mmCIF file of C-alpha atoms in Angstrom:
data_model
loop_
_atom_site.group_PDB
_atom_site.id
_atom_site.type_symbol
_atom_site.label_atom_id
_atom_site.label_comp_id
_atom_site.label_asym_id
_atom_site.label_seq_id
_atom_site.Cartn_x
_atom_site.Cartn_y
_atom_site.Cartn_z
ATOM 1 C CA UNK A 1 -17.654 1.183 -3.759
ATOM 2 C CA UNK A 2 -15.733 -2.095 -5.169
ATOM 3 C CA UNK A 3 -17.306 -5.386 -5.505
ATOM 4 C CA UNK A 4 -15.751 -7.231 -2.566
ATOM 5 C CA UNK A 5 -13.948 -10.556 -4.350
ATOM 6 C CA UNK A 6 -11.666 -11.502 -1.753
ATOM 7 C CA UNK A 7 -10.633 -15.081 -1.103
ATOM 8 C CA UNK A 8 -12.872 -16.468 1.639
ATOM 9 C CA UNK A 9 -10.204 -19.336 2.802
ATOM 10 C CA UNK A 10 -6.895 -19.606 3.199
ATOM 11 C CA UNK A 11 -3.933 -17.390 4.341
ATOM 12 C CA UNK A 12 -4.962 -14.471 2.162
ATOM 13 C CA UNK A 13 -8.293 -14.447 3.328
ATOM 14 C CA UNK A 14 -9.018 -11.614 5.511
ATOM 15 C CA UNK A 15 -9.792 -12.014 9.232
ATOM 16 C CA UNK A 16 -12.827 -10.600 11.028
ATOM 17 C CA UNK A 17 -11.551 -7.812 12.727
ATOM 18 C CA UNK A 18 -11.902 -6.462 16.028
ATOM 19 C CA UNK A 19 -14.300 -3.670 15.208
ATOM 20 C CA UNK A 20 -14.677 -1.170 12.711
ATOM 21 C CA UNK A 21 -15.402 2.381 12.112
ATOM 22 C CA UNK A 22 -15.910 5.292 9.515
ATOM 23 C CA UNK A 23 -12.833 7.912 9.697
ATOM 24 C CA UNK A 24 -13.947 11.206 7.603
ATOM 25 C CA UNK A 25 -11.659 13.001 5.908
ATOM 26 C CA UNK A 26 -10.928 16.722 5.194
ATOM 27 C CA UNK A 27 -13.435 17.005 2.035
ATOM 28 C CA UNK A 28 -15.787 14.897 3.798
ATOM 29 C CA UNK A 29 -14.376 11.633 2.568
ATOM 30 C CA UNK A 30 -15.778 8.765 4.380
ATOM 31 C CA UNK A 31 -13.394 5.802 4.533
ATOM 32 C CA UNK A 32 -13.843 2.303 6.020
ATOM 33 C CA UNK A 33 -11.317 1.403 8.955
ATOM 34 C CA UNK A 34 -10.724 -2.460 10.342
ATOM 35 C CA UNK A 35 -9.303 -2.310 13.143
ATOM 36 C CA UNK A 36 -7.707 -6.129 14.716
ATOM 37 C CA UNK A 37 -6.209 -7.642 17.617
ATOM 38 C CA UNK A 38 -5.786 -5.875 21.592
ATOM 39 C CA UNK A 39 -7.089 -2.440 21.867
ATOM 40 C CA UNK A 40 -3.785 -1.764 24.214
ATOM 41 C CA UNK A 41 -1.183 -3.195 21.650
ATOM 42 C CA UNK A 42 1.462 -1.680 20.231
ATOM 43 C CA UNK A 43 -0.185 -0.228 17.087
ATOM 44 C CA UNK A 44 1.080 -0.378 13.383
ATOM 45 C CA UNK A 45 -1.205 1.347 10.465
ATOM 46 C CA UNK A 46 -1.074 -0.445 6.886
ATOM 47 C CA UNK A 47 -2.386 1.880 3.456
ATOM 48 C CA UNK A 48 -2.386 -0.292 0.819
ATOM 49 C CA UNK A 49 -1.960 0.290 -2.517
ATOM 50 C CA UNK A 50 -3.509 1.295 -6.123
ATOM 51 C CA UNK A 51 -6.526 -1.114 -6.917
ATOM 52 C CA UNK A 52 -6.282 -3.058 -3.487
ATOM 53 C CA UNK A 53 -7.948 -2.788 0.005
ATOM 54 C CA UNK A 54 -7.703 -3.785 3.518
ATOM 55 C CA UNK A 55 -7.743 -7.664 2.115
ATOM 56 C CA UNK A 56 -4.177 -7.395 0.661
ATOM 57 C CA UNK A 57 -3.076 -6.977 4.299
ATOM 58 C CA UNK A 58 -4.593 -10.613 5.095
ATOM 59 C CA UNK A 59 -1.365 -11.920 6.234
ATOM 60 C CA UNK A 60 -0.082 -8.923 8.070
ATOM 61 C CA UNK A 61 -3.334 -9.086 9.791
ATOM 62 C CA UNK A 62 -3.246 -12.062 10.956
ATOM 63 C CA UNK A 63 -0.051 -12.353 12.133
ATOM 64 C CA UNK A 64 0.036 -8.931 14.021
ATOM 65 C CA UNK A 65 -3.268 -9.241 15.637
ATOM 66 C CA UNK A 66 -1.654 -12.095 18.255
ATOM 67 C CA UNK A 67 -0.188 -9.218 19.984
ATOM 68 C CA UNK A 68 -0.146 -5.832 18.106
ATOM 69 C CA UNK A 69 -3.096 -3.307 17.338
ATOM 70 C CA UNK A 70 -3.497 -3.558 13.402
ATOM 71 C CA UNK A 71 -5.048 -0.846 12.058
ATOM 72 C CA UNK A 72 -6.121 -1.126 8.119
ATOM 73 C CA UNK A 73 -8.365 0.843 5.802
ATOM 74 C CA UNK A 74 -9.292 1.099 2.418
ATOM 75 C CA UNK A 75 -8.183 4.055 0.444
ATOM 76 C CA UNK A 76 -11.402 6.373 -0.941
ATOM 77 C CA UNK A 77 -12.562 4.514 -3.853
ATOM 78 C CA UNK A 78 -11.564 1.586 -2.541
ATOM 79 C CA UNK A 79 -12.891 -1.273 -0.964
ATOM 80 C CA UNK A 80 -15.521 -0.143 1.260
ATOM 81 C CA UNK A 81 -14.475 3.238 1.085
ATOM 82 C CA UNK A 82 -16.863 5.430 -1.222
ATOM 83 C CA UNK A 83 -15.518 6.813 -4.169
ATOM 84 C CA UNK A 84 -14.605 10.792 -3.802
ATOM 85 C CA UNK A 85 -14.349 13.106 -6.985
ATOM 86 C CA UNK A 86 -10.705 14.628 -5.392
ATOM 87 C CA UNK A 87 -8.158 12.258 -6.393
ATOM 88 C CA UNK A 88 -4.771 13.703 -5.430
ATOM 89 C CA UNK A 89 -1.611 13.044 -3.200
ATOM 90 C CA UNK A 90 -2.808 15.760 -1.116
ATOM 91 C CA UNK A 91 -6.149 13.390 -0.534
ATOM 92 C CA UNK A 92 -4.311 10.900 0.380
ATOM 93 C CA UNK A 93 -2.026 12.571 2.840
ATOM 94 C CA UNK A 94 -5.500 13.861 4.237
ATOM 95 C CA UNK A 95 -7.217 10.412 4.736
ATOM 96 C CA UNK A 96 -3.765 9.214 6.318
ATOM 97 C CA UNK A 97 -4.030 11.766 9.071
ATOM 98 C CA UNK A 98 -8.062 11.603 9.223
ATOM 99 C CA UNK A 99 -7.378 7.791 10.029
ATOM 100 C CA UNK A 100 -4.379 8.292 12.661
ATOM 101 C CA UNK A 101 -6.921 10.683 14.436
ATOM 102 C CA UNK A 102 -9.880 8.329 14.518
ATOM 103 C CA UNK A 103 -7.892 5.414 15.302
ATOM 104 C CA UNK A 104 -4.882 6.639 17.474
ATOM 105 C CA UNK A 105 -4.892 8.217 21.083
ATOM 106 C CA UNK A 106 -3.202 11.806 21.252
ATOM 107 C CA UNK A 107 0.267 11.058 21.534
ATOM 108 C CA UNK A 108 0.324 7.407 20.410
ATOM 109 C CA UNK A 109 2.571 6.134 18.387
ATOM 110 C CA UNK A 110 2.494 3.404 15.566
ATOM 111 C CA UNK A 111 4.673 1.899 13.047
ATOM 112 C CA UNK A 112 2.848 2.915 9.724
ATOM 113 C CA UNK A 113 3.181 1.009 6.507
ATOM 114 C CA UNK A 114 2.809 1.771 2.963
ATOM 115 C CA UNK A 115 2.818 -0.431 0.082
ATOM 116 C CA UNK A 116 2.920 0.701 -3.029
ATOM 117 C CA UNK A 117 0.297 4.053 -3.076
ATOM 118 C CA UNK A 118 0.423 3.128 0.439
ATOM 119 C CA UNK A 119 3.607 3.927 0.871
ATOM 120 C CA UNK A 120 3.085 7.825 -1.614
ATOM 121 C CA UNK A 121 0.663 8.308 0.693
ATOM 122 C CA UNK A 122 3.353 7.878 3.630
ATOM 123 C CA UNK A 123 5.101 10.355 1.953
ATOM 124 C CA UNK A 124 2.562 12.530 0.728
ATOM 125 C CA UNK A 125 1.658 12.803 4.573
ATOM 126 C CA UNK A 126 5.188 13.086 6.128
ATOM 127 C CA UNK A 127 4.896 16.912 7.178
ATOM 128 C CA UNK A 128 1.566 16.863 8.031
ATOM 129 C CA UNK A 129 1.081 17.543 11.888
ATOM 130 C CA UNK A 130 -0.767 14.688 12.092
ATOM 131 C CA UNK A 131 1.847 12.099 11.052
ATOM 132 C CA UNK A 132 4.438 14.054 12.357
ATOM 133 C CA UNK A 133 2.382 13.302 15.907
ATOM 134 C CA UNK A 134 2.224 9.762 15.526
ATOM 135 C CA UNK A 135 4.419 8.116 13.430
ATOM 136 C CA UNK A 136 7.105 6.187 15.207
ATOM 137 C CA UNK A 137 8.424 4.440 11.924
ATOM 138 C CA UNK A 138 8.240 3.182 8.807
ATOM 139 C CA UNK A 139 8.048 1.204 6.498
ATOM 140 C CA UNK A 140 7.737 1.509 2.471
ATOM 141 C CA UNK A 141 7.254 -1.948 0.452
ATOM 142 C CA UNK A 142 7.169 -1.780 -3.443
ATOM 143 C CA UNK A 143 6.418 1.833 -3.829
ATOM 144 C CA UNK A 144 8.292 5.391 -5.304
ATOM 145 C CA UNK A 145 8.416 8.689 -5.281
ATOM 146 C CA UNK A 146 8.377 9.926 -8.912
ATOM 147 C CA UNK A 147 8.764 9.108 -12.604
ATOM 148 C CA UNK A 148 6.290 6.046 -11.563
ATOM 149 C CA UNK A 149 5.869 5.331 -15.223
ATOM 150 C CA UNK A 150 9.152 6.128 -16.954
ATOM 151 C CA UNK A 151 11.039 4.278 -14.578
ATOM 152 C CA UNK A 152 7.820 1.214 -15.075
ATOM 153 C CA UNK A 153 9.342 -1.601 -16.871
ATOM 154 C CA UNK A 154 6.166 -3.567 -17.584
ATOM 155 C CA UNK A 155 6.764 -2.732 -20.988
ATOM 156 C CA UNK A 156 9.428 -5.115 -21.763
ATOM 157 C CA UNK A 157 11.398 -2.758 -24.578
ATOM 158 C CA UNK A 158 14.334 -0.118 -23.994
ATOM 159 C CA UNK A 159 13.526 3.084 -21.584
ATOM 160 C CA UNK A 160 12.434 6.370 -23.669
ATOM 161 C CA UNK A 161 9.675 7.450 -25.154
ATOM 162 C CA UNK A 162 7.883 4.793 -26.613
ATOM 163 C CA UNK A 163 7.879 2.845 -23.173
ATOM 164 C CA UNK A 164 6.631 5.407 -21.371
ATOM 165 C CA UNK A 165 3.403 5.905 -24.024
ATOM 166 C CA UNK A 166 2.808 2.738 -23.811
ATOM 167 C CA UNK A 167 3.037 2.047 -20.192
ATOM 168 C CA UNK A 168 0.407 5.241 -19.461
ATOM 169 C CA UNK A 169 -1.642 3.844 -22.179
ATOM 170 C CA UNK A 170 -1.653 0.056 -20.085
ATOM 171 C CA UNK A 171 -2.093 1.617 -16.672
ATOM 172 C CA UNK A 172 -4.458 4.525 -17.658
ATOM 173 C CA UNK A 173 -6.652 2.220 -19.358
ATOM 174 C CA UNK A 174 -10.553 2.352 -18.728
ATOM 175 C CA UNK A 175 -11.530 -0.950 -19.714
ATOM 176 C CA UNK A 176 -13.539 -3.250 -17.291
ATOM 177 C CA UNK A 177 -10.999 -6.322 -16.193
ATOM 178 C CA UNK A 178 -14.073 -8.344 -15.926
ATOM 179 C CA UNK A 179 -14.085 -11.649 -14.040
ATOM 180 C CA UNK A 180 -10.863 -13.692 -12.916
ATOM 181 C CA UNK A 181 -9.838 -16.354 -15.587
ATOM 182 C CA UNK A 182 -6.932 -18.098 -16.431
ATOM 183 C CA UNK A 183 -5.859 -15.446 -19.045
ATOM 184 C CA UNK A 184 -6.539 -12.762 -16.729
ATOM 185 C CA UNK A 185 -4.365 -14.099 -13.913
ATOM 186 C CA UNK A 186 -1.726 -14.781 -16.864
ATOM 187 C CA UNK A 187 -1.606 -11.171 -16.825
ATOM 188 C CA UNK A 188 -1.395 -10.007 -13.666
ATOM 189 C CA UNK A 189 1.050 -12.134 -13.067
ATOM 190 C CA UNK A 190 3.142 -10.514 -15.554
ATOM 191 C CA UNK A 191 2.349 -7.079 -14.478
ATOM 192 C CA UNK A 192 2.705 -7.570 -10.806
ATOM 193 C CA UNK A 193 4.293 -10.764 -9.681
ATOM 194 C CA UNK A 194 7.085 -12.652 -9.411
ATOM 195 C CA UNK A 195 8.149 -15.316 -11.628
ATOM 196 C CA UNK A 196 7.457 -17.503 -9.217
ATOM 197 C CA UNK A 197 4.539 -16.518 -6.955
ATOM 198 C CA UNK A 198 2.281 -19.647 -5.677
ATOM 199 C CA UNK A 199 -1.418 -19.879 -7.629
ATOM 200 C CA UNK A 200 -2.884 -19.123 -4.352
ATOM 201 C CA UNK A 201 -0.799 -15.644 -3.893
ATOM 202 C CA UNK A 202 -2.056 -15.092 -7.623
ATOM 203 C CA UNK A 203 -5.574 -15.788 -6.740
ATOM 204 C CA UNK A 204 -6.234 -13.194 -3.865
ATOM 205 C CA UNK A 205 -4.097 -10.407 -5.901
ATOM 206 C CA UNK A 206 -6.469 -11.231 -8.630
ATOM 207 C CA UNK A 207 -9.671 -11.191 -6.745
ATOM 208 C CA UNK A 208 -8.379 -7.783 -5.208
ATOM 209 C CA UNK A 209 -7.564 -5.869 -7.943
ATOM 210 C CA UNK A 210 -10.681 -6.927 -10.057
ATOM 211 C CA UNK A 211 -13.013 -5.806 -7.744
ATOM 212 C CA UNK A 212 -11.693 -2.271 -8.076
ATOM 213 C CA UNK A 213 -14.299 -0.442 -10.037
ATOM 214 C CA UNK A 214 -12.317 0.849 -13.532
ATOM 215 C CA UNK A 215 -13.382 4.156 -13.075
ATOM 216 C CA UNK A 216 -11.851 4.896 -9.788
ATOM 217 C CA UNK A 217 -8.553 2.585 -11.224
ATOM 218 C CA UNK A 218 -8.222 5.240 -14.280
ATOM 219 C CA UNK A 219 -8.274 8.048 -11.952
ATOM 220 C CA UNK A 220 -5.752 6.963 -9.444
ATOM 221 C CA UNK A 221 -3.599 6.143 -12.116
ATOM 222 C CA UNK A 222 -3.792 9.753 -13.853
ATOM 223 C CA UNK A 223 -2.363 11.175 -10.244
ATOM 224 C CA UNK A 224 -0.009 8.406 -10.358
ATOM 225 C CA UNK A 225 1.371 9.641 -13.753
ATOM 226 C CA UNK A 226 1.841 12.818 -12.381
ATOM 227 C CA UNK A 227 3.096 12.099 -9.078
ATOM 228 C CA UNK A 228 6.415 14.426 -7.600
ATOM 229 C CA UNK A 229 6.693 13.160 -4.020
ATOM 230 C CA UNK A 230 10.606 13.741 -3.964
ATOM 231 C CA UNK A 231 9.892 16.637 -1.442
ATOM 232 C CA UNK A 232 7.635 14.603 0.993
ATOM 233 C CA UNK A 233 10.911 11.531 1.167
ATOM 234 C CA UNK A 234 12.871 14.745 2.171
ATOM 235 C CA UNK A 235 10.508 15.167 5.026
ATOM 236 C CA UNK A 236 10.126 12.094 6.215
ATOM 237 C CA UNK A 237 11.951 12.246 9.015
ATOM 238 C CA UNK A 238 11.608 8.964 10.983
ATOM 239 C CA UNK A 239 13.239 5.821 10.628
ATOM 240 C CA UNK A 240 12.187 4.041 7.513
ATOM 241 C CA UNK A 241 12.862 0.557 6.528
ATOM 242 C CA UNK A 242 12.519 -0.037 2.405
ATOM 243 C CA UNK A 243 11.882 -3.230 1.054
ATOM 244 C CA UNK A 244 11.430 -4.343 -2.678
ATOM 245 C CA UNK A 245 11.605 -7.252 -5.041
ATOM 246 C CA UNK A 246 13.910 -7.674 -7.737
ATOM 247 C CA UNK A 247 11.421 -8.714 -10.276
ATOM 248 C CA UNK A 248 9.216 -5.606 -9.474
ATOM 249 C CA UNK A 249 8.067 -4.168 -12.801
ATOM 250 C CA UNK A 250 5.479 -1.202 -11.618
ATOM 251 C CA UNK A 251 8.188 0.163 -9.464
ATOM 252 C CA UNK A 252 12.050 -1.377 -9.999
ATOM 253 C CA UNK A 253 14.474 -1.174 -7.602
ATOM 254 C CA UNK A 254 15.824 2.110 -9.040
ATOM 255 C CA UNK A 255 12.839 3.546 -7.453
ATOM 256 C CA UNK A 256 13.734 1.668 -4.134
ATOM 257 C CA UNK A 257 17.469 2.662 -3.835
ATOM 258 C CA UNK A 258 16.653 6.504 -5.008
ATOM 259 C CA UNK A 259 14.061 6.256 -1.792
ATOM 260 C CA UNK A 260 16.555 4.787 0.470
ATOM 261 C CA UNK A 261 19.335 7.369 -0.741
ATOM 262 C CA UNK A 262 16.828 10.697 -0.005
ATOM 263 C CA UNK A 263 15.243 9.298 2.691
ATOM 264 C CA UNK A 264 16.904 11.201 6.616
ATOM 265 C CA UNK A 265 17.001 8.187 8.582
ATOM 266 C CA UNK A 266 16.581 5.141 6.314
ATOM 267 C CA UNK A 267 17.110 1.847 8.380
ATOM 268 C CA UNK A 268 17.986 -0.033 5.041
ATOM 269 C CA UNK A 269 17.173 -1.378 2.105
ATOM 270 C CA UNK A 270 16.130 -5.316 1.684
ATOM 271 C CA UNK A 271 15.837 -6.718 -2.161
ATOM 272 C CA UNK A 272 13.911 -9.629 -2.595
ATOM 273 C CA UNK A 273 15.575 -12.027 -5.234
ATOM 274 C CA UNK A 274 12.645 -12.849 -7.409
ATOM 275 C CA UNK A 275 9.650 -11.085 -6.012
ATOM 276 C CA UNK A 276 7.718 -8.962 -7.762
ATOM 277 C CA UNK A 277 5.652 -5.712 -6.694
ATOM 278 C CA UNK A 278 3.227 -7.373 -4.450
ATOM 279 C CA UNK A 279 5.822 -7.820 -1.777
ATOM 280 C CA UNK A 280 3.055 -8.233 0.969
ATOM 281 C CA UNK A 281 1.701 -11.202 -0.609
ATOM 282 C CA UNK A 282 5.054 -12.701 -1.717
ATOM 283 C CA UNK A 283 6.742 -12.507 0.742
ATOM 284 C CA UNK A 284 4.432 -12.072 4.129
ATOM 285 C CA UNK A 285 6.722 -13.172 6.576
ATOM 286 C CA UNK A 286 9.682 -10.621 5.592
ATOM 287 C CA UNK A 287 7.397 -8.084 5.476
ATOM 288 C CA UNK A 288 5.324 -8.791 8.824
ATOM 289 C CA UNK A 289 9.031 -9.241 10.751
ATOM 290 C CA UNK A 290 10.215 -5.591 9.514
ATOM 291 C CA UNK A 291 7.223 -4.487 10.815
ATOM 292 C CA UNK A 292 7.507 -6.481 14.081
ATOM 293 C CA UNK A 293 10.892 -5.319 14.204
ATOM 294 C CA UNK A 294 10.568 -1.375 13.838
ATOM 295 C CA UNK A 295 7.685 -1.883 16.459
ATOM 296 C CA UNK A 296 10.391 -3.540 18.692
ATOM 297 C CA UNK A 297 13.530 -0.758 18.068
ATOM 298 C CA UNK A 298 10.878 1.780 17.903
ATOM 299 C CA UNK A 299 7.793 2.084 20.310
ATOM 300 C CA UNK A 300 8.443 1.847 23.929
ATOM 301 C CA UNK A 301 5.505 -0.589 25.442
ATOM 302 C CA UNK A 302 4.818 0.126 28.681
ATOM 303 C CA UNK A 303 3.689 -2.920 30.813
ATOM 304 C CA UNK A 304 0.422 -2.929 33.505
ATOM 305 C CA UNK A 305 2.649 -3.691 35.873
ATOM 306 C CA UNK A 306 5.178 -0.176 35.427
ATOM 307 C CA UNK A 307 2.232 1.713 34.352
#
């Protein structure tokens, strides 16, 4: 499991939740759930993304939890989630559904969002039986469907072949990332951020991705490099908000309007002037009121009073 190096104050640091359990996967896959706010809430389910954990939903969390059921867990490897030797879209589509099951009554319906590998799991997941049971909407912040490092632009020369060596050699690499300094924020800043993120958004990104051991980093990003999920936008046949930054260099806006053009029922598009691919973090407030939104347009609450 990661070192846990999340901020312990401040907006970005994550709330005590409500309780917690241990959903199990297909292979056996143990992963860590949080789950915050009224157990008879609407609910809304958030993956997160390569290298993060339930803490990068800090501000979702704590927003939602007045009056919605937020459920969050950490993908396997992740967080407190044990590492698993299967490392696949098809593993992620499996802990997706493991987690609606433990989480979700039969028949209940949430809003379920994806950021980044968050949101390939989404799609990884959208014909499974599962998700097809309980997924009311959704929405996809930062995130793609294929060509993840082709269409990367981290690499600040011209798209081809050269980029796209380089790029897998930056995101596959196996080095440790070691502790947070100046130099390393510097650079994941760069990578991940927008031009002008806040040093506290900076801070818990940093602290996040850090703490995610290198060895299960290099083999998400080998299944990242090899990711077709064009199929699985096909499929996902609920409505589906997108949302991306324009400064988003791990996956552009090409990535977002390709999404938005295969998706069946996509709700729109929103691109964020400026913000780069932690869209979460940047920009909490746009992302917590899409998902506050689709809740509203999409899951009918029934009262104690018309029950």
């Amino acid at each position: 499991m990661s070192r846990l190096m999340h901020v312990d104050s401040g907006p970005y640091a994550p709330p005590a939740p409500a309780r917690e359990l241990t959903a199990v996967s297909a292979d056996g896959a143990r992963l860590h759930v949080e789950v915050h706010g009224p157990e008879s809430a609407p609910a809304v389910v958030l993956a997160h993304g390569w290298t993060c954990s339930t803490a990068f939903w800090a501000a979702q969390i704590r927003d939602l939890a007045a009056d919605h059921r937020g459920i969050a867990y950490d993908q396997r490897g992740h967080g407190r989630s044990p590492a698993s030797p299967a490392c696949s879209s098809d593993a992620l589509a499996d802990d997706l559904e493991a987690v609606l099951e433990a989480t979700l009554a039969p028949g209940e319906q949430a809003v379920i969002a994806g950021h980044s590998m968050g949101g390939m799991t989404v799609m990884a997941a959208s014909a499974r039986a599962a998700f097809r049971a309980h997924a009311a909407a959704v929405l996809l912040c930062s995130t793609g469907s294929s060509d993840l490092v082709a269409a990367s632009t981290v690499v600040p020369v011209r798209a081809g072949r050269v980029r796209t060596w380089l790029t897998r050699r930056i995101l596959g690499s196996r080095a440790p990332l070691g502790p947070v300094t100046p130099l390393a924020r510097r650079i994941l800043k760069y990578g991940t951020m927008g031009p002008g993120s806040a040093p506290h958004m900076i801070e818990a990104c940093a602290r996040i991705v850090h703490a995610c051991p290198r060895k299960v980093r290099h083999s998400w990003s080998q299944v990242l490099d090899l990711l077709d999920l064009d199929h699985g936008v096909r499929e996902l046949d609920v409505p589906t908000a997108v949302i991306v930054g324009t400064a988003d260099r791990l996956t552009p806006p090409v990535q977002a309007r390709a999404l938005a053009a295969a998706l069946p029922r996509c709700t729109g598009i929103v691109e964020l002037p400026g913000i780069g691919h932690m869209t979460p973090v940047e920009a909490p407030e746009l992302v917590t009121g899409t998902v506050r939104d689709l809740v509203h347009a999409h899951i009918q609450v029934v009262s104690e009073e018309s029950a």
